[in-house]
PDB file of C-alpha atoms in Angstrom:
ATOM      1  CA  MET A   1    -234.426 109.607 120.340  1.00 53.00           C
ATOM      2  CA  ARG A   2    -232.247 112.634 120.714  1.00 52.00           C
ATOM      3  CA  LYS A   3    -229.033 110.695 121.207  1.00 51.00           C
ATOM      4  CA  LYS A   4    -229.963 108.527 118.045  1.00 51.00           C
ATOM      5  CA  LYS A   5    -230.411 111.747 116.052  1.00 48.00           C
ATOM      6  CA  TYR A   6    -226.952 113.237 117.201  1.00 51.00           C
ATOM      7  CA  LEU A   7    -225.337 109.629 116.332  1.00 51.00           C
ATOM      8  CA  SER A   8    -226.900 109.720 112.894  1.00 50.00           C
ATOM      9  CA  ILE A   9    -225.735 113.297 112.212  1.00 47.00           C
ATOM     10  CA  LEU A  10    -222.179 112.341 113.461  1.00 49.00           C
ATOM     11  CA  ILE A  11    -222.189 109.116 111.274  1.00 50.00           C
ATOM     12  CA  CYS A  12    -223.191 111.359 108.172  1.00 46.00           C
ATOM     13  CA  THR A  13    -220.496 113.863 109.023  1.00 47.00           C
ATOM     14  CA  ILE A  14    -217.706 111.245 109.230  1.00 47.00           C
ATOM     15  CA  PHE A  15    -218.969 109.651 105.976  1.00 44.00           C
ATOM     16  CA  LEU A  16    -218.892 112.847 104.107  1.00 41.00           C
ATOM     17  CA  PHE A  17    -215.612 113.809 105.411  1.00 44.00           C
ATOM     18  CA  PHE A  18    -214.064 110.468 104.262  1.00 44.00           C
ATOM     19  CA  LEU A  19    -216.010 110.616 101.011  1.00 39.00           C
ATOM     20  CA  SER A  20    -214.298 114.163 100.213  1.00 42.00           C
ATOM     21  CA  ALA A  21    -210.912 112.773 101.359  1.00 45.00           C
ATOM     22  CA  CYS A  22    -211.219 109.971  98.662  1.00 48.00           C
ATOM     23  CA  GLY A  23    -211.057 112.688  95.972  1.00 58.00           C
ATOM     24  CA  LYS A  24    -207.460 112.711  94.528  1.00 81.00           C
ATOM     25  CA  ARG A  25    -205.871 115.563  92.976  1.00 87.00           C
ATOM     26  CA  THR A  26    -204.658 113.358  90.187  1.00 87.00           C
ATOM     27  CA  ASP A  27    -208.395 112.718  89.160  1.00 86.00           C
ATOM     28  CA  VAL A  28    -208.375 115.575  86.651  1.00 84.00           C
ATOM     29  CA  ALA A  29    -211.624 115.716  84.556  1.00 85.00           C
ATOM     30  CA  ALA A  30    -212.067 117.464  81.268  1.00 82.00           C
ATOM     31  CA  GLY A  31    -212.267 121.359  81.708  1.00 81.00           C
ATOM     32  CA  ASP A  32    -210.362 121.104  85.078  1.00 86.00           C
ATOM     33  CA  LYS A  33    -207.308 123.420  85.520  1.00 89.00           C
ATOM     34  CA  PHE A  34    -204.114 121.512  86.400  1.00 92.00           C
ATOM     35  CA  ILE A  35    -200.331 121.668  86.588  1.00 93.00           C
ATOM     36  CA  TYR A  36    -197.870 118.784  85.769  1.00 93.00           C
ATOM     37  CA  CYS A  37    -196.022 117.073  88.610  1.00 93.00           C
ATOM     38  CA  LEU A  38    -193.749 113.858  88.622  1.00 91.00           C
ATOM     39  CA  ASN A  39    -195.483 110.457  88.823  1.00 88.00           C
ATOM     40  CA  GLU A  40    -195.022 108.315  91.888  1.00 86.00           C
ATOM     41  CA  SER A  41    -191.935 106.424  90.260  1.00 83.00           C
ATOM     42  CA  GLN A  42    -190.608 109.668  88.984  1.00 84.00           C
ATOM     43  CA  THR A  43    -190.381 108.260  85.568  1.00 82.00           C
ATOM     44  CA  GLY A  44    -192.856 110.654  83.856  1.00 85.00           C
ATOM     45  CA  LEU A  45    -195.427 113.371  84.445  1.00 88.00           C
ATOM     46  CA  VAL A  46    -198.915 113.269  85.752  1.00 90.00           C
ATOM     47  CA  LYS A  47    -201.739 115.998  85.797  1.00 92.00           C
ATOM     48  CA  VAL A  48    -202.530 117.435  89.107  1.00 93.00           C
ATOM     49  CA  ALA A  49    -205.551 119.557  89.799  1.00 93.00           C
ATOM     50  CA  PHE A  50    -204.851 123.067  90.713  1.00 93.00           C
ATOM     51  CA  GLU A  51    -207.002 126.264  90.677  1.00 87.00           C
ATOM     52  CA  TRP A  52    -204.591 129.120  90.304  1.00 80.00           C
ATOM     53  CA  PRO A  53    -205.799 132.462  91.499  1.00 82.00           C
ATOM     54  CA  GLU A  54    -207.518 135.003  89.172  1.00 84.00           C
ATOM     55  CA  GLY A  55    -205.104 138.121  88.403  1.00 88.00           C
ATOM     56  CA  GLU A  56    -202.405 139.199  86.154  1.00 92.00           C
ATOM     57  CA  VAL A  57    -200.460 136.681  84.202  1.00 93.00           C
ATOM     58  CA  ASP A  58    -197.300 137.206  86.214  1.00 92.00           C
ATOM     59  CA  GLU A  59    -199.322 136.515  89.402  1.00 94.00           C
ATOM     60  CA  GLN A  60    -200.583 133.280  87.986  1.00 95.00           C
ATOM     61  CA  VAL A  61    -197.021 132.297  86.969  1.00 96.00           C
ATOM     62  CA  SER A  62    -195.816 132.813  90.551  1.00 95.00           C
ATOM     63  CA  ALA A  63    -198.767 130.937  92.021  1.00 95.00           C
ATOM     64  CA  VAL A  64    -197.969 127.861  89.710  1.00 96.00           C
ATOM     65  CA  LEU A  65    -194.283 127.873  90.538  1.00 96.00           C
ATOM     66  CA  GLU A  66    -195.056 127.968  94.253  1.00 95.00           C
ATOM     67  CA  GLU A  67    -197.258 124.970  93.828  1.00 95.00           C
ATOM     68  CA  LEU A  68    -194.648 123.127  92.035  1.00 96.00           C
ATOM     69  CA  ALA A  69    -192.412 123.523  95.046  1.00 95.00           C
ATOM     70  CA  LYS A  70    -194.969 122.282  97.689  1.00 94.00           C
ATOM     71  CA  PRO A  71    -194.937 118.608  99.070  1.00 92.00           C
ATOM     72  CA  ALA A  72    -197.323 116.293  97.347  1.00 89.00           C
ATOM     73  CA  GLU A  73    -200.813 115.796  98.850  1.00 87.00           C
ATOM     74  CA  ASP A  74    -201.414 112.187  97.365  1.00 84.00           C
ATOM     75  CA  ILE A  75    -198.937 109.379  96.936  1.00 87.00           C
ATOM     76  CA  GLU A  76    -199.834 109.124  93.300  1.00 86.00           C
ATOM     77  CA  TYR A  77    -197.516 112.134  92.464  1.00 91.00           C
ATOM     78  CA  VAL A  78    -194.170 113.770  93.704  1.00 92.00           C
ATOM     79  CA  GLN A  79    -193.515 117.492  93.942  1.00 93.00           C
ATOM     80  CA  VAL A  80    -191.548 118.895  91.053  1.00 95.00           C
ATOM     81  CA  LEU A  81    -188.938 120.998  92.764  1.00 95.00           C
ATOM     82  CA  PRO A  82    -186.640 119.176  95.186  1.00 93.00           C
ATOM     83  CA  GLU A  83    -186.022 121.102  98.457  1.00 92.00           C
ATOM     84  CA  LYS A  84    -182.670 122.558  97.401  1.00 95.00           C
ATOM     85  CA  VAL A  85    -183.874 123.836  94.009  1.00 96.00           C
ATOM     86  CA  LYS A  86    -185.404 127.165  94.273  1.00 96.00           C
ATOM     87  CA  VAL A  87    -187.060 129.632  91.933  1.00 97.00           C
ATOM     88  CA  LYS A  88    -185.075 132.934  92.357  1.00 97.00           C
ATOM     89  CA  ARG A  89    -187.496 135.110  90.455  1.00 96.00           C
ATOM     90  CA  SER A  90    -189.988 135.060  87.633  1.00 96.00           C
ATOM     91  CA  SER A  91    -191.379 137.531  85.241  1.00 94.00           C
ATOM     92  CA  VAL A  92    -193.507 137.842  82.067  1.00 93.00           C
ATOM     93  CA  LYS A  93    -192.545 139.628  78.869  1.00 87.00           C
ATOM     94  CA  ASN A  94    -195.131 139.688  76.217  1.00 80.00           C
ATOM     95  CA  VAL A  95    -196.010 135.974  75.937  1.00 85.00           C
ATOM     96  CA  ILE A  96    -192.948 134.583  77.476  1.00 90.00           C
ATOM     97  CA  ALA A  97    -192.467 133.444  81.114  1.00 93.00           C
ATOM     98  CA  ASN A  98    -188.947 134.082  82.383  1.00 94.00           C
ATOM     99  CA  VAL A  99    -188.032 131.713  85.219  1.00 96.00           C
ATOM    100  CA  ASP A 100    -184.637 132.018  86.975  1.00 96.00           C
ATOM    101  CA  MET A 101    -183.532 129.141  88.968  1.00 96.00           C
ATOM    102  CA  ASN A 102    -180.661 128.742  91.716  1.00 96.00           C
ATOM    103  CA  ALA A 103    -177.394 127.140  90.964  1.00 95.00           C
ATOM    104  CA  ALA A 104    -178.876 123.771  92.636  1.00 95.00           C
ATOM    105  CA  TYR A 105    -180.989 123.295  89.397  1.00 96.00           C
ATOM    106  CA  GLN A 106    -177.778 122.912  87.220  1.00 91.00           C
ATOM    107  CA  GLU A 107    -176.671 120.083  89.457  1.00 92.00           C
ATOM    108  CA  LEU A 108    -179.725 118.001  88.987  1.00 92.00           C
ATOM    109  CA  PRO A 109    -179.139 114.470  87.282  1.00 90.00           C
ATOM    110  CA  THR A 110    -179.782 114.684  83.593  1.00 85.00           C
ATOM    111  CA  VAL A 111    -182.986 112.494  83.423  1.00 84.00           C
ATOM    112  CA  GLN A 112    -184.490 114.164  86.558  1.00 90.00           C
ATOM    113  CA  GLU A 113    -183.838 117.667  85.132  1.00 92.00           C
ATOM    114  CA  LYS A 114    -185.384 116.958  81.964  1.00 89.00           C
ATOM    115  CA  LEU A 115    -188.685 115.751  83.721  1.00 91.00           C
ATOM    116  CA  ILE A 116    -188.623 118.813  85.983  1.00 94.00           C
ATOM    117  CA  ARG A 117    -188.026 121.061  82.944  1.00 93.00           C
ATOM    118  CA  ALA A 118    -191.015 119.506  81.252  1.00 91.00           C
ATOM    119  CA  ALA A 119    -193.179 119.744  84.342  1.00 94.00           C
ATOM    120  CA  ILE A 120    -192.349 123.507  84.700  1.00 95.00           C
ATOM    121  CA  VAL A 121    -192.899 124.435  81.057  1.00 94.00           C
ATOM    122  CA  ARG A 122    -196.015 122.407  80.521  1.00 92.00           C
ATOM    123  CA  SER A 123    -197.471 123.693  83.708  1.00 94.00           C
ATOM    124  CA  LEU A 124    -196.862 127.356  82.717  1.00 95.00           C
ATOM    125  CA  LEU A 125    -198.288 126.794  79.209  1.00 91.00           C
ATOM    126  CA  GLN A 126    -201.643 125.985  80.986  1.00 90.00           C
ATOM    127  CA  ILE A 127    -202.028 129.699  81.754  1.00 92.00           C
ATOM    128  CA  PRO A 128    -203.751 131.760  79.067  1.00 88.00           C
ATOM    129  CA  GLY A 129    -201.366 134.167  77.464  1.00 86.00           C
ATOM    130  CA  ILE A 130    -198.219 132.136  77.996  1.00 90.00           C
ATOM    131  CA  GLN A 131    -196.868 130.668  74.767  1.00 86.00           C
ATOM    132  CA  GLY A 132    -193.266 129.910  75.790  1.00 87.00           C
ATOM    133  CA  VAL A 133    -190.954 129.647  78.886  1.00 92.00           C
ATOM    134  CA  LEU A 134    -187.246 130.812  79.050  1.00 91.00           C
ATOM    135  CA  LEU A 135    -185.495 128.987  81.841  1.00 94.00           C
ATOM    136  CA  THR A 136    -182.245 130.460  83.278  1.00 94.00           C
ATOM    137  CA  VAL A 137    -179.988 129.680  86.072  1.00 95.00           C
ATOM    138  CA  ASN A 138    -178.574 132.557  87.998  1.00 95.00           C
ATOM    139  CA  GLY A 139    -179.588 134.819  85.128  1.00 93.00           C
ATOM    140  CA  LYS A 140    -177.861 132.694  82.373  1.00 91.00           C
ATOM    141  CA  THR A 141    -179.882 130.850  79.835  1.00 87.00           C
ATOM    142  CA  LEU A 142    -180.063 127.074  80.522  1.00 88.00           C
ATOM    143  CA  GLN A 143    -177.793 124.842  78.451  1.00 84.00           C
ATOM    144  CA  GLU A 144    -177.687 121.265  77.781  1.00 79.00           C
ATOM    145  CA  LYS A 145    -174.657 119.121  79.052  1.00 75.00           C
ATOM    146  CA  ASP A 146    -172.980 119.684  75.665  1.00 71.00           C
ATOM    147  CA  GLY A 147    -173.272 123.550  75.946  1.00 75.00           C
ATOM    148  CA  THR A 148    -176.297 123.894  73.531  1.00 74.00           C
ATOM    149  CA  ILE A 149    -178.496 126.772  74.620  1.00 78.00           C
ATOM    150  CA  THR A 150    -182.089 125.556  75.242  1.00 81.00           C
ATOM    151  CA  GLY A 151    -183.551 128.964  74.369  1.00 82.00           C
ATOM    152  CA  ILE A 152    -187.426 129.552  74.679  1.00 84.00           C
ATOM    153  CA  LEU A 153    -189.275 126.247  75.370  1.00 85.00           C
ATOM    154  CA  ASN A 154    -193.011 125.339  74.541  1.00 80.00           C
ATOM    155  CA  GLY A 155    -194.971 122.223  74.221  1.00 74.00           C
ATOM    156  CA  ASP A 156    -193.402 121.097  70.987  1.00 68.00           C
ATOM    157  CA  ASP A 157    -190.086 120.631  72.888  1.00 70.00           C
ATOM    158  CA  PHE A 158    -191.298 117.669  74.869  1.00 69.00           C
ATOM    159  CA  VAL A 159    -191.939 114.720  72.641  1.00 54.00           C
ATOM    160  CA  GLU A 160    -192.911 111.189  73.792  1.00 44.00           C
ATOM    161  CA  ASN A 161    -189.696 109.060  73.968  1.00 40.00           C
ATOM    162  CA  THR A 162    -189.081 105.486  74.987  1.00 35.00           C
ATOM    163  CA  GLY A 163    -186.173 103.721  76.707  1.00 37.00           C
ATOM    164  CA  SER A 164    -182.996 105.941  77.223  1.00 37.00           C
ATOM    165  CA  SER A 165    -183.815 108.469  74.355  1.00 40.00           C
ATOM    166  CA  VAL A 166    -184.840 111.022  76.946  1.00 44.00           C
ATOM    167  CA  SER A 167    -181.224 111.969  77.286  1.00 46.00           C
ATOM    168  CA  SER A 168    -179.907 110.846  73.768  1.00 59.00           C
ATOM    169  CA  TYR A 169    -178.344 113.024  71.051  1.00 67.00           C
ATOM    170  CA  GLN A 170    -178.676 113.125  67.340  1.00 76.00           C
ATOM    171  CA  LYS A 171    -176.378 114.194  64.645  1.00 82.00           C
ATOM    172  CA  GLU A 172    -177.686 115.838  61.391  1.00 87.00           C
ATOM    173  CA  THR A 173    -176.427 117.691  58.307  1.00 92.00           C
ATOM    174  CA  LEU A 174    -178.874 120.582  57.585  1.00 94.00           C
ATOM    175  CA  ILE A 175    -179.136 122.409  54.368  1.00 96.00           C
ATOM    176  CA  LEU A 176    -179.832 125.969  55.240  1.00 97.00           C
ATOM    177  CA  TYR A 177    -180.395 128.927  52.912  1.00 97.00           C
ATOM    178  CA  PHE A 178    -178.901 132.454  53.554  1.00 96.00           C
ATOM    179  CA  ALA A 179    -178.607 135.528  51.408  1.00 96.00           C
ATOM    180  CA  ASN A 180    -175.977 136.439  48.992  1.00 95.00           C
ATOM    181  CA  LYS A 181    -173.872 139.574  49.286  1.00 93.00           C
ATOM    182  CA  THR A 182    -176.362 141.680  47.399  1.00 94.00           C
ATOM    183  CA  GLY A 183    -179.360 140.092  49.190  1.00 94.00           C
ATOM    184  CA  ASP A 184    -181.371 139.271  46.182  1.00 95.00           C
ATOM    185  CA  ARG A 185    -180.564 135.522  45.928  1.00 96.00           C
ATOM    186  CA  LEU A 186    -180.188 132.614  48.377  1.00 97.00           C
ATOM    187  CA  ILE A 187    -177.034 130.611  48.890  1.00 96.00           C
ATOM    188  CA  GLU A 188    -177.072 126.870  50.204  1.00 95.00           C
ATOM    189  CA  GLN A 189    -174.930 126.177  53.198  1.00 95.00           C
ATOM    190  CA  LYS A 190    -174.523 122.750  54.859  1.00 94.00           C
ATOM    191  CA  VAL A 191    -174.296 122.828  58.647  1.00 91.00           C
ATOM    192  CA  ASN A 192    -173.502 119.878  60.887  1.00 90.00           C
ATOM    193  CA  VAL A 193    -175.579 119.964  64.240  1.00 86.00           C
ATOM    194  CA  ARG A 194    -175.609 117.754  67.297  1.00 80.00           C
ATOM    195  CA  TYR A 195    -178.890 118.065  69.218  1.00 74.00           C
ATOM    196  CA  SER A 196    -181.044 116.619  72.106  1.00 68.00           C
ATOM    197  CA  SER A 197    -183.803 114.147  70.695  1.00 68.00           C
ATOM    198  CA  ASN A 198    -186.126 115.994  72.830  1.00 67.00           C
ATOM    199  CA  ILE A 199    -185.919 119.059  70.717  1.00 77.00           C
ATOM    200  CA  PRO A 200    -187.729 118.995  67.408  1.00 84.00           C
ATOM    201  CA  ILE A 201    -185.578 119.388  64.304  1.00 89.00           C
ATOM    202  CA  GLU A 202    -187.738 122.310  63.214  1.00 92.00           C
ATOM    203  CA  LYS A 203    -186.694 124.346  66.079  1.00 89.00           C
ATOM    204  CA  ILE A 204    -183.097 123.513  65.444  1.00 90.00           C
ATOM    205  CA  ILE A 205    -183.247 124.728  62.000  1.00 94.00           C
ATOM    206  CA  VAL A 206    -184.932 127.972  62.826  1.00 93.00           C
ATOM    207  CA  GLU A 207    -182.466 128.665  65.627  1.00 89.00           C
ATOM    208  CA  LYS A 208    -179.663 128.050  63.278  1.00 91.00           C
ATOM    209  CA  LEU A 209    -180.958 130.450  60.784  1.00 93.00           C
ATOM    210  CA  MET A 210    -181.380 133.078  63.349  1.00 90.00           C
ATOM    211  CA  GLN A 211    -177.779 132.618  64.400  1.00 89.00           C
ATOM    212  CA  GLY A 212    -176.722 133.290  60.843  1.00 90.00           C
ATOM    213  CA  PRO A 213    -174.139 131.570  58.555  1.00 91.00           C
ATOM    214  CA  LYS A 214    -170.647 130.369  59.134  1.00 86.00           C
ATOM    215  CA  GLY A 215    -167.951 132.181  57.186  1.00 83.00           C
ATOM    216  CA  ASN A 216    -168.217 134.912  54.740  1.00 82.00           C
ATOM    217  CA  SER A 217    -169.709 133.185  51.825  1.00 87.00           C
ATOM    218  CA  CYS A 218    -173.209 134.109  52.682  1.00 92.00           C
ATOM    219  CA  TYR A 219    -175.159 136.524  54.922  1.00 94.00           C
ATOM    220  CA  PRO A 220    -177.900 136.369  57.510  1.00 93.00           C
ATOM    221  CA  THR A 221    -181.575 136.781  56.626  1.00 94.00           C
ATOM    222  CA  LEU A 222    -183.485 136.667  59.854  1.00 91.00           C
ATOM    223  CA  ASN A 223    -183.329 139.460  62.641  1.00 87.00           C
ATOM    224  CA  PRO A 224    -181.338 137.832  65.585  1.00 82.00           C
ATOM    225  CA  ALA A 225    -183.554 139.762  68.081  1.00 83.00           C
ATOM    226  CA  VAL A 226    -186.600 137.991  66.874  1.00 88.00           C
ATOM    227  CA  THR A 227    -188.367 135.457  69.489  1.00 86.00           C
ATOM    228  CA  LEU A 228    -189.450 132.146  68.149  1.00 87.00           C
ATOM    229  CA  LEU A 229    -192.637 131.455  70.076  1.00 86.00           C
ATOM    230  CA  SER A 230    -193.467 128.082  68.563  1.00 85.00           C
ATOM    231  CA  VAL A 231    -192.639 125.866  65.760  1.00 88.00           C
ATOM    232  CA  THR A 232    -194.387 122.497  64.980  1.00 86.00           C
ATOM    233  CA  SER A 233    -195.471 120.285  62.033  1.00 87.00           C
ATOM    234  CA  LYS A 234    -198.807 118.835  61.442  1.00 87.00           C
ATOM    235  CA  ASP A 235    -200.413 117.219  58.404  1.00 88.00           C
ATOM    236  CA  GLY A 236    -197.543 118.194  56.077  1.00 92.00           C
ATOM    237  CA  VAL A 237    -197.496 121.933  57.180  1.00 94.00           C
ATOM    238  CA  CYS A 238    -194.786 123.394  59.454  1.00 94.00           C
ATOM    239  CA  TYR A 239    -196.200 126.198  61.549  1.00 94.00           C
ATOM    240  CA  VAL A 240    -193.725 128.876  62.705  1.00 94.00           C
ATOM    241  CA  ASN A 241    -194.815 131.533  65.101  1.00 91.00           C
ATOM    242  CA  PHE A 242    -192.519 134.616  65.789  1.00 91.00           C
ATOM    243  CA  ASP A 243    -193.035 137.625  67.990  1.00 89.00           C
ATOM    244  CA  SER A 244    -193.459 141.093  66.207  1.00 89.00           C
ATOM    245  CA  GLU A 245    -189.567 141.518  65.907  1.00 89.00           C
ATOM    246  CA  PHE A 246    -189.720 139.205  63.020  1.00 92.00           C
ATOM    247  CA  LEU A 247    -191.147 142.174  60.872  1.00 90.00           C
ATOM    248  CA  ASN A 248    -188.355 144.456  61.749  1.00 85.00           C
ATOM    249  CA  SER A 249    -185.241 143.132  59.971  1.00 75.00           C
ATOM    250  CA  SER A 250    -182.263 145.209  59.835  1.00 71.00           C
ATOM    251  CA  TYR A 251    -180.547 143.365  57.024  1.00 83.00           C
ATOM    252  CA  ASP A 252    -180.337 144.759  53.456  1.00 88.00           C
ATOM    253  CA  VAL A 253    -182.149 141.602  52.114  1.00 93.00           C
ATOM    254  CA  LYS A 254    -185.083 141.404  49.757  1.00 95.00           C
ATOM    255  CA  PRO A 255    -188.248 140.460  51.771  1.00 95.00           C
ATOM    256  CA  GLU A 256    -188.991 137.348  49.657  1.00 96.00           C
ATOM    257  CA  VAL A 257    -185.284 136.168  49.971  1.00 96.00           C
ATOM    258  CA  ALA A 258    -185.797 136.379  53.801  1.00 95.00           C
ATOM    259  CA  VAL A 259    -189.000 134.511  53.672  1.00 97.00           C
ATOM    260  CA  TYR A 260    -187.768 131.772  51.415  1.00 97.00           C
ATOM    261  CA  SER A 261    -184.690 131.539  53.360  1.00 97.00           C
ATOM    262  CA  LEU A 262    -186.925 130.169  56.259  1.00 97.00           C
ATOM    263  CA  VAL A 263    -189.269 128.179  54.112  1.00 98.00           C
ATOM    264  CA  ASN A 264    -186.577 126.302  51.851  1.00 97.00           C
ATOM    265  CA  SER A 265    -184.405 125.577  54.932  1.00 97.00           C
ATOM    266  CA  LEU A 266    -187.566 123.969  56.855  1.00 97.00           C
ATOM    267  CA  LEU A 267    -188.736 121.984  53.838  1.00 97.00           C
ATOM    268  CA  GLU A 268    -185.206 120.698  53.198  1.00 95.00           C
ATOM    269  CA  GLY A 269    -184.926 119.469  56.748  1.00 93.00           C
ATOM    270  CA  THR A 270    -188.370 118.112  57.544  1.00 93.00           C
ATOM    271  CA  PRO A 271    -191.136 116.014  55.959  1.00 93.00           C
ATOM    272  CA  ALA A 272    -193.342 118.994  55.746  1.00 94.00           C
ATOM    273  CA  SER A 273    -194.450 120.188  52.142  1.00 96.00           C
ATOM    274  CA  LYS A 274    -195.551 123.599  53.200  1.00 96.00           C
ATOM    275  CA  VAL A 275    -194.587 126.420  55.853  1.00 97.00           C
ATOM    276  CA  GLN A 276    -197.148 128.702  57.571  1.00 96.00           C
ATOM    277  CA  ILE A 277    -195.495 131.749  59.100  1.00 96.00           C
ATOM    278  CA  ALA A 278    -197.326 133.757  61.868  1.00 94.00           C
ATOM    279  CA  VAL A 279    -196.600 136.836  63.979  1.00 92.00           C
ATOM    280  CA  ASN A 280    -197.974 136.587  67.502  1.00 87.00           C
ATOM    281  CA  GLY A 281    -200.222 133.925  66.288  1.00 87.00           C
ATOM    282  CA  VAL A 282    -201.671 136.118  63.443  1.00 90.00           C
ATOM    283  CA  THR A 283    -201.055 134.985  59.799  1.00 93.00           C
ATOM    284  CA  ASP A 284    -203.098 138.036  58.193  1.00 93.00           C
ATOM    285  CA  VAL A 285    -199.877 140.288  57.983  1.00 94.00           C
ATOM    286  CA  ARG A 286    -197.450 141.255  55.347  1.00 94.00           C
ATOM    287  CA  TYR A 287    -193.716 140.925  55.738  1.00 94.00           C
ATOM    288  CA  LYS A 288    -191.924 144.240  55.039  1.00 90.00           C
ATOM    289  CA  ASP A 289    -195.372 145.342  53.595  1.00 90.00           C
ATOM    290  CA  LEU A 290    -194.669 143.153  50.561  1.00 92.00           C
ATOM    291  CA  VAL A 291    -194.806 139.528  51.240  1.00 95.00           C
ATOM    292  CA  ASP A 292    -198.409 138.162  52.211  1.00 96.00           C
ATOM    293  CA  LEU A 293    -198.078 135.625  55.041  1.00 96.00           C
ATOM    294  CA  SER A 294    -201.766 134.528  55.215  1.00 95.00           C
ATOM    295  CA  GLN A 295    -201.172 131.408  53.225  1.00 95.00           C
ATOM    296  CA  PRO A 296    -198.619 128.551  53.513  1.00 96.00           C
ATOM    297  CA  PHE A 297    -195.538 128.760  51.471  1.00 97.00           C
ATOM    298  CA  GLN A 298    -194.145 126.016  49.214  1.00 97.00           C
ATOM    299  CA  GLN A 299    -190.511 125.492  48.272  1.00 96.00           C
ATOM    300  CA  ASN A 300    -188.872 127.981  45.803  1.00 96.00           C
ATOM    301  CA  LEU A 301    -185.483 127.001  44.474  1.00 94.00           C
ATOM    302  CA  GLU A 302    -185.727 129.651  41.703  1.00 94.00           C
ATOM    303  CA  LEU A 303    -184.224 132.100  44.204  1.00 95.00           C
ATOM    304  CA  VAL A 304    -181.106 129.945  44.904  1.00 95.00           C
ATOM    305  CA  GLU A 305    -177.928 131.134  43.285  1.00 88.00           C
ATOM    306  CA  GLU A 306    -176.022 128.588  41.330  1.00 79.00           C
ATOM    307  CA  GLN A 307    -172.640 127.757  43.030  1.00 70.00           C
ATOM    308  CA  GLU A 308    -169.484 126.944  41.311  1.00 63.00           C
ATOM    309  CA  GLY A 309    -168.624 123.282  41.183  1.00 55.00           C
ATOM    310  CA  LYS A 310    -172.280 122.085  41.351  1.00 53.00           C
TER     311      LYS A 310
END
């Protein structure tokens, strides 16, 4: 009887062991914490369950990055970072995670790099308090193959593409609005851009505005030190979220001119009909204590200065 009892216990123990072993990390249920890894064929991303430790945000960032470099535990996914690709350092400033990679990262094939980039960014965005990721290589901001600086990345930078569009480029002629010499009117300027199809046009427009105009016919409106936290469009509204530097413009430009420089440019280049501006996710603020940002803005062409020959 005693032998039968021990045999039954042993069978139950073995059964429970194999039952627990059947649970795969790719079986992510609603509410589970997870990271993104490469799928088995390395053609896309897959969610992988991961409980990162409690603690400061920078500690959680480090934990996620360490996990992305670990060998896969299931055959359904592949580790994100190849053996030669290393994270040199990481830090968190405000709501932005800064991740510095070694030189081997820059040598990755284009398609593989884009998937790895997406996995890193989308994994870190799962951490509460992280709204963007700045990837650098040996301290220098990551660039596309054509030299375009990627800048701060968020979930809106990774759209669903088919076929070879993951590495394709598009050309556009943007109509941007900058300030006139006295800073009380807007001047239209056409800018030709070539950009990756993985980057939303909304982000290109805002970044070009932040870079300022070409030539001396018009003047910048947005503080170049501002950090663009996110920009996306939904239901006809373009949502733009800056850090607090947005409120500290050093240019001698009327507040409404600066705001409508952004609004008019976005509405010219996207299907959106309104623009909602936020600062650190908050809309109940006033730009330069004068312009109320709590409600979405519509296009205002009355501020545009008539140009000769038009």
